[in-house]
Amino acid sequence: TEREIARYAMHLRDGRGLAKSTIRWHCSCVRQFLKSVGMDKAKGVLPKIDLSQIDAFVCRMSLRYARRTMPGVMPVLRKFLGFEFGRGVLREPLHLCLESARVYREERLPRAARWTELQRMLDLMDRSTPRGLRDYTVLLLAASYGLRRSEVGALSLDDIDWRARVLRLVQPKTGHAL
């Protein structure tokens, strides 16, 4: 695997003129791909790669990376397979069979609402029921403290120290306690 990675990195640097950080990203993806097809376990694995192995790898990567990252993974895989086909290692142009990962504009919720809109929404919420009071509190916390969706979703009653009047949460991205 590492010999193949070094050969590909040299191609990216000398033949393509890519930046070091881009080469690192390419090599990281390719390393994961080569390990997934068992490159270090048996000889002659690379020429025998087929679309089902590529598909299985892409499925595993999609579980690991966010949807917004996958459009960066697919071109790396396509370029690597094209490189190997050009060298005569692959018998078929598998790189031509790979589609781009689809990401659609506005598929995510808007990032933030205006404060006046939030105040209007809070004023309209029914706080006479436990569910309404909970929803009001969560929305107020999120808006006031700038909590992320994942932080709000991970909150539980154990995160509240009622006596100290403290809400404690751990940021999923960094692991830091707030």
PDB file of C-alpha atoms in Angstrom:
ATOM      1  CA  THR A   1       0.000   0.000   0.000  1.00  0.00           C
ATOM      2  CA  GLU A   2       2.646   2.507   1.002  1.00  0.00           C
ATOM      3  CA  ARG A   3       4.698   1.928  -2.187  1.00  0.00           C
ATOM      4  CA  GLU A   4       1.591   2.515  -4.265  1.00  0.00           C
ATOM      5  CA  ILE A   5       0.727   5.626  -2.244  1.00  0.00           C
ATOM      6  CA  ALA A   6       4.258   7.001  -2.715  1.00  0.00           C
ATOM      7  CA  ARG A   7       4.075   6.390  -6.485  1.00  0.00           C
ATOM      8  CA  TYR A   8       0.693   8.124  -6.689  1.00  0.00           C
ATOM      9  CA  ALA A   9       1.835  11.039  -4.491  1.00  0.00           C
ATOM     10  CA  MET A  10       4.830  11.583  -6.776  1.00  0.00           C
ATOM     11  CA  HIS A  11       2.477  11.634  -9.776  1.00  0.00           C
ATOM     12  CA  LEU A  12       0.229  14.186  -8.043  1.00  0.00           C
ATOM     13  CA  ARG A  13       3.193  16.369  -7.092  1.00  0.00           C
ATOM     14  CA  ASP A  14       5.316  16.154 -10.246  1.00  0.00           C
ATOM     15  CA  GLY A  15       2.731  15.369 -12.908  1.00  0.00           C
ATOM     16  CA  ARG A  16      -0.207  17.376 -11.612  1.00  0.00           C
ATOM     17  CA  GLY A  17       1.467  20.068  -9.484  1.00  0.00           C
ATOM     18  CA  LEU A  18      -0.987  19.683  -6.609  1.00  0.00           C
ATOM     19  CA  ALA A  19      -0.468  21.335  -3.225  1.00  0.00           C
ATOM     20  CA  LYS A  20       0.868  19.296  -0.301  1.00  0.00           C
ATOM     21  CA  SER A  21      -2.433  19.466   1.585  1.00  0.00           C
ATOM     22  CA  THR A  22      -4.336  18.229  -1.484  1.00  0.00           C
ATOM     23  CA  ILE A  23      -1.849  15.394  -1.947  1.00  0.00           C
ATOM     24  CA  ARG A  24      -2.290  14.413   1.719  1.00  0.00           C
ATOM     25  CA  TRP A  25      -6.079  14.269   1.246  1.00  0.00           C
ATOM     26  CA  HIS A  26      -5.740  12.175  -1.924  1.00  0.00           C
ATOM     27  CA  CYS A  27      -3.276   9.802  -0.274  1.00  0.00           C
ATOM     28  CA  SER A  28      -5.498   9.428   2.788  1.00  0.00           C
ATOM     29  CA  CYS A  29      -8.501   8.423   0.657  1.00  0.00           C
ATOM     30  CA  VAL A  30      -6.450   6.113  -1.555  1.00  0.00           C
ATOM     31  CA  ARG A  31      -4.836   4.479   1.476  1.00  0.00           C
ATOM     32  CA  GLN A  32      -8.274   3.711   2.890  1.00  0.00           C
ATOM     33  CA  PHE A  33      -9.376   2.341  -0.467  1.00  0.00           C
ATOM     34  CA  LEU A  34      -6.331   0.109  -0.866  1.00  0.00           C
ATOM     35  CA  LYS A  35      -6.717  -1.239   2.648  1.00  0.00           C
ATOM     36  CA  SER A  36     -10.397  -1.938   2.008  1.00  0.00           C
ATOM     37  CA  VAL A  37      -9.572  -4.085  -1.045  1.00  0.00           C
ATOM     38  CA  GLY A  38      -6.879  -6.005   0.880  1.00  0.00           C
ATOM     39  CA  MET A  39      -3.843  -4.593  -0.906  1.00  0.00           C
ATOM     40  CA  ASP A  40      -1.440  -5.638   1.881  1.00  0.00           C
ATOM     41  CA  LYS A  41      -2.966  -9.087   2.380  1.00  0.00           C
ATOM     42  CA  ALA A  42      -2.349 -10.587  -1.051  1.00  0.00           C
ATOM     43  CA  LYS A  43      -0.326  -9.960  -4.196  1.00  0.00           C
ATOM     44  CA  GLY A  44      -1.948  -8.869  -7.419  1.00  0.00           C
ATOM     45  CA  VAL A  45      -5.035  -7.361  -5.800  1.00  0.00           C
ATOM     46  CA  LEU A  46      -5.034  -4.104  -7.736  1.00  0.00           C
ATOM     47  CA  PRO A  47      -5.534  -5.580 -11.242  1.00  0.00           C
ATOM     48  CA  LYS A  48      -8.488  -7.631  -9.943  1.00  0.00           C
ATOM     49  CA  ILE A  49     -10.453  -4.704  -8.495  1.00  0.00           C
ATOM     50  CA  ASP A  50     -14.054  -4.597  -9.685  1.00  0.00           C
ATOM     51  CA  LEU A  51     -17.004  -2.236  -9.338  1.00  0.00           C
ATOM     52  CA  SER A  52     -18.526  -4.163  -6.419  1.00  0.00           C
ATOM     53  CA  GLN A  53     -15.393  -3.517  -4.323  1.00  0.00           C
ATOM     54  CA  ILE A  54     -15.442   0.154  -5.276  1.00  0.00           C
ATOM     55  CA  ASP A  55     -19.127   0.373  -4.422  1.00  0.00           C
ATOM     56  CA  ALA A  56     -18.566  -1.272  -1.026  1.00  0.00           C
ATOM     57  CA  PHE A  57     -15.763   1.187  -0.287  1.00  0.00           C
ATOM     58  CA  VAL A  58     -17.895   4.195  -1.259  1.00  0.00           C
ATOM     59  CA  CYS A  59     -20.703   2.922   0.987  1.00  0.00           C
ATOM     60  CA  ARG A  60     -18.292   2.598   3.941  1.00  0.00           C
ATOM     61  CA  MET A  61     -16.888   6.059   3.293  1.00  0.00           C
ATOM     62  CA  SER A  62     -20.375   7.554   3.168  1.00  0.00           C
ATOM     63  CA  LEU A  63     -20.969   6.261   6.698  1.00  0.00           C
ATOM     64  CA  ARG A  64     -17.742   7.868   7.884  1.00  0.00           C
ATOM     65  CA  TYR A  65     -17.885  11.208   6.080  1.00  0.00           C
ATOM     66  CA  ALA A  66     -20.603  13.848   5.854  1.00  0.00           C
ATOM     67  CA  ARG A  67     -22.658  14.228   2.678  1.00  0.00           C
ATOM     68  CA  ARG A  68     -20.806  17.436   1.913  1.00  0.00           C
ATOM     69  CA  THR A  69     -17.446  15.613   2.041  1.00  0.00           C
ATOM     70  CA  MET A  70     -18.342  12.755  -0.299  1.00  0.00           C
ATOM     71  CA  PRO A  71     -18.167  14.942  -3.446  1.00  0.00           C
ATOM     72  CA  GLY A  72     -14.481  15.337  -2.523  1.00  0.00           C
ATOM     73  CA  VAL A  73     -13.928  11.589  -2.121  1.00  0.00           C
ATOM     74  CA  MET A  74     -15.325  10.517  -5.476  1.00  0.00           C
ATOM     75  CA  PRO A  75     -12.950  12.563  -7.685  1.00  0.00           C
ATOM     76  CA  VAL A  76      -9.983  11.280  -5.676  1.00  0.00           C
ATOM     77  CA  LEU A  77     -11.031   7.702  -6.286  1.00  0.00           C
ATOM     78  CA  ARG A  78     -11.746   8.440  -9.941  1.00  0.00           C
ATOM     79  CA  LYS A  79      -8.307  10.050 -10.436  1.00  0.00           C
ATOM     80  CA  PHE A  80      -6.516   7.197  -8.705  1.00  0.00           C
ATOM     81  CA  LEU A  81      -8.292   4.550 -10.780  1.00  0.00           C
ATOM     82  CA  GLY A  82      -7.580   6.575 -13.931  1.00  0.00           C
ATOM     83  CA  PHE A  83      -3.918   6.758 -12.928  1.00  0.00           C
ATOM     84  CA  GLU A  84      -3.769   2.986 -12.483  1.00  0.00           C
ATOM     85  CA  PHE A  85      -5.575   2.397 -15.778  1.00  0.00           C
ATOM     86  CA  GLY A  86      -3.119   4.719 -17.534  1.00  0.00           C
ATOM     87  CA  ARG A  87      -0.210   2.737 -16.078  1.00  0.00           C
ATOM     88  CA  GLY A  88      -1.749  -0.467 -17.409  1.00  0.00           C
ATOM     89  CA  VAL A  89      -2.417  -1.912 -13.945  1.00  0.00           C
ATOM     90  CA  LEU A  90      -6.198  -1.994 -14.411  1.00  0.00           C
ATOM     91  CA  ARG A  91      -7.613  -3.813 -17.425  1.00  0.00           C
ATOM     92  CA  GLU A  92     -10.834  -1.787 -17.519  1.00  0.00           C
ATOM     93  CA  PRO A  93     -11.346   1.998 -17.243  1.00  0.00           C
ATOM     94  CA  LEU A  94     -13.220   1.725 -13.947  1.00  0.00           C
ATOM     95  CA  HIS A  95     -12.734   5.433 -13.324  1.00  0.00           C
ATOM     96  CA  LEU A  96     -15.215   6.143 -16.122  1.00  0.00           C
ATOM     97  CA  CYS A  97     -17.917   4.152 -14.298  1.00  0.00           C
ATOM     98  CA  LEU A  98     -17.912   6.313 -11.155  1.00  0.00           C
ATOM     99  CA  GLU A  99     -20.592   8.934 -10.768  1.00  0.00           C
ATOM    100  CA  SER A 100     -20.194  12.072  -8.732  1.00  0.00           C
ATOM    101  CA  ALA A 101     -21.751  12.232  -5.280  1.00  0.00           C
ATOM    102  CA  ARG A 102     -24.872  14.361  -5.416  1.00  0.00           C
ATOM    103  CA  VAL A 103     -25.353  17.322  -3.120  1.00  0.00           C
ATOM    104  CA  TYR A 104     -28.330  19.553  -3.713  1.00  0.00           C
ATOM    105  CA  ARG A 105     -28.542  23.251  -3.085  1.00  0.00           C
ATOM    106  CA  GLU A 106     -30.677  24.179  -0.073  1.00  0.00           C
ATOM    107  CA  GLU A 107     -30.993  20.554   1.074  1.00  0.00           C
ATOM    108  CA  ARG A 108     -30.105  21.657   4.587  1.00  0.00           C
ATOM    109  CA  LEU A 109     -32.163  23.787   6.897  1.00  0.00           C
ATOM    110  CA  PRO A 110     -31.309  27.478   7.012  1.00  0.00           C
ATOM    111  CA  ARG A 111     -28.465  28.236   9.406  1.00  0.00           C
ATOM    112  CA  ALA A 112     -30.094  30.938  11.494  1.00  0.00           C
ATOM    113  CA  ALA A 113     -33.313  32.902  11.802  1.00  0.00           C
ATOM    114  CA  ARG A 114     -33.496  36.608  12.543  1.00  0.00           C
ATOM    115  CA  TRP A 115     -33.888  37.498  16.207  1.00  0.00           C
ATOM    116  CA  THR A 116     -37.217  39.265  15.549  1.00  0.00           C
ATOM    117  CA  GLU A 117     -38.562  36.105  13.893  1.00  0.00           C
ATOM    118  CA  LEU A 118     -37.416  34.006  16.852  1.00  0.00           C
ATOM    119  CA  GLN A 119     -39.056  36.377  19.330  1.00  0.00           C
ATOM    120  CA  ARG A 120     -42.306  36.226  17.354  1.00  0.00           C
ATOM    121  CA  MET A 121     -42.140  32.427  17.292  1.00  0.00           C
ATOM    122  CA  LEU A 122     -41.423  32.277  21.040  1.00  0.00           C
ATOM    123  CA  ASP A 123     -44.353  34.597  21.767  1.00  0.00           C
ATOM    124  CA  LEU A 124     -46.693  32.335  19.776  1.00  0.00           C
ATOM    125  CA  MET A 125     -45.690  29.120  21.547  1.00  0.00           C
ATOM    126  CA  ASP A 126     -48.148  27.578  23.989  1.00  0.00           C
ATOM    127  CA  ARG A 127     -46.345  27.376  27.334  1.00  0.00           C
ATOM    128  CA  SER A 128     -49.353  26.035  29.254  1.00  0.00           C
ATOM    129  CA  THR A 129     -48.457  22.383  28.557  1.00  0.00           C
ATOM    130  CA  PRO A 130     -45.293  20.511  29.530  1.00  0.00           C
ATOM    131  CA  ARG A 131     -44.508  19.810  25.861  1.00  0.00           C
ATOM    132  CA  GLY A 132     -45.005  23.433  24.867  1.00  0.00           C
ATOM    133  CA  LEU A 133     -42.881  24.626  27.793  1.00  0.00           C
ATOM    134  CA  ARG A 134     -40.146  22.140  26.804  1.00  0.00           C
ATOM    135  CA  ASP A 135     -40.204  23.295  23.176  1.00  0.00           C
ATOM    136  CA  TYR A 136     -40.103  26.932  24.255  1.00  0.00           C
ATOM    137  CA  THR A 137     -37.152  26.281  26.570  1.00  0.00           C
ATOM    138  CA  VAL A 138     -35.176  24.358  23.955  1.00  0.00           C
ATOM    139  CA  LEU A 139     -35.739  27.014  21.307  1.00  0.00           C
ATOM    140  CA  LEU A 140     -34.861  29.806  23.748  1.00  0.00           C
ATOM    141  CA  LEU A 141     -31.657  27.994  24.804  1.00  0.00           C
ATOM    142  CA  ALA A 142     -30.648  27.336  21.225  1.00  0.00           C
ATOM    143  CA  ALA A 143     -31.293  30.918  20.166  1.00  0.00           C
ATOM    144  CA  SER A 144     -29.777  32.569  23.240  1.00  0.00           C
ATOM    145  CA  TYR A 145     -26.627  30.492  23.481  1.00  0.00           C
ATOM    146  CA  GLY A 146     -26.131  29.611  19.833  1.00  0.00           C
ATOM    147  CA  LEU A 147     -26.371  25.881  20.396  1.00  0.00           C
ATOM    148  CA  ARG A 148     -26.024  23.609  17.394  1.00  0.00           C
ATOM    149  CA  ARG A 149     -28.780  21.174  16.416  1.00  0.00           C
ATOM    150  CA  SER A 150     -26.619  18.267  17.563  1.00  0.00           C
ATOM    151  CA  GLU A 151     -26.036  19.912  20.956  1.00  0.00           C
ATOM    152  CA  VAL A 152     -29.748  20.536  21.512  1.00  0.00           C
ATOM    153  CA  GLY A 153     -30.590  17.009  20.355  1.00  0.00           C
ATOM    154  CA  ALA A 154     -28.095  15.477  22.784  1.00  0.00           C
ATOM    155  CA  LEU A 155     -29.450  17.319  25.853  1.00  0.00           C
ATOM    156  CA  SER A 156     -30.941  15.223  28.646  1.00  0.00           C
ATOM    157  CA  LEU A 157     -32.214  15.901  32.165  1.00  0.00           C
ATOM    158  CA  ASP A 158     -28.873  14.642  33.505  1.00  0.00           C
ATOM    159  CA  ASP A 159     -27.237  17.689  31.916  1.00  0.00           C
ATOM    160  CA  ILE A 160     -29.084  20.024  34.298  1.00  0.00           C
ATOM    161  CA  ASP A 161     -27.780  20.770  37.779  1.00  0.00           C
ATOM    162  CA  TRP A 162     -30.986  22.210  39.235  1.00  0.00           C
ATOM    163  CA  ARG A 163     -29.473  23.374  42.528  1.00  0.00           C
ATOM    164  CA  ALA A 164     -26.532  25.155  40.907  1.00  0.00           C
ATOM    165  CA  ARG A 165     -28.783  26.403  38.086  1.00  0.00           C
ATOM    166  CA  VAL A 166     -26.273  25.142  35.526  1.00  0.00           C
ATOM    167  CA  LEU A 167     -26.808  23.488  32.197  1.00  0.00           C
ATOM    168  CA  ARG A 168     -23.801  21.419  31.140  1.00  0.00           C
ATOM    169  CA  LEU A 169     -23.313  20.068  27.662  1.00  0.00           C
ATOM    170  CA  VAL A 170     -20.460  18.561  25.681  1.00  0.00           C
ATOM    171  CA  GLN A 171     -19.865  19.838  22.182  1.00  0.00           C
ATOM    172  CA  PRO A 172     -20.039  16.852  19.816  1.00  0.00           C
ATOM    173  CA  LYS A 173     -17.457  18.300  17.409  1.00  0.00           C
ATOM    174  CA  THR A 174     -14.759  19.167  19.946  1.00  0.00           C
ATOM    175  CA  GLY A 175     -15.686  17.166  23.053  1.00  0.00           C
ATOM    176  CA  HIS A 176     -15.333  20.331  25.151  1.00  0.00           C
ATOM    177  CA  ALA A 177     -17.758  20.870  28.026  1.00  0.00           C
ATOM    178  CA  LEU A 178     -19.737  24.087  28.170  1.00  0.00           C
TER     179      LEU A 178
END
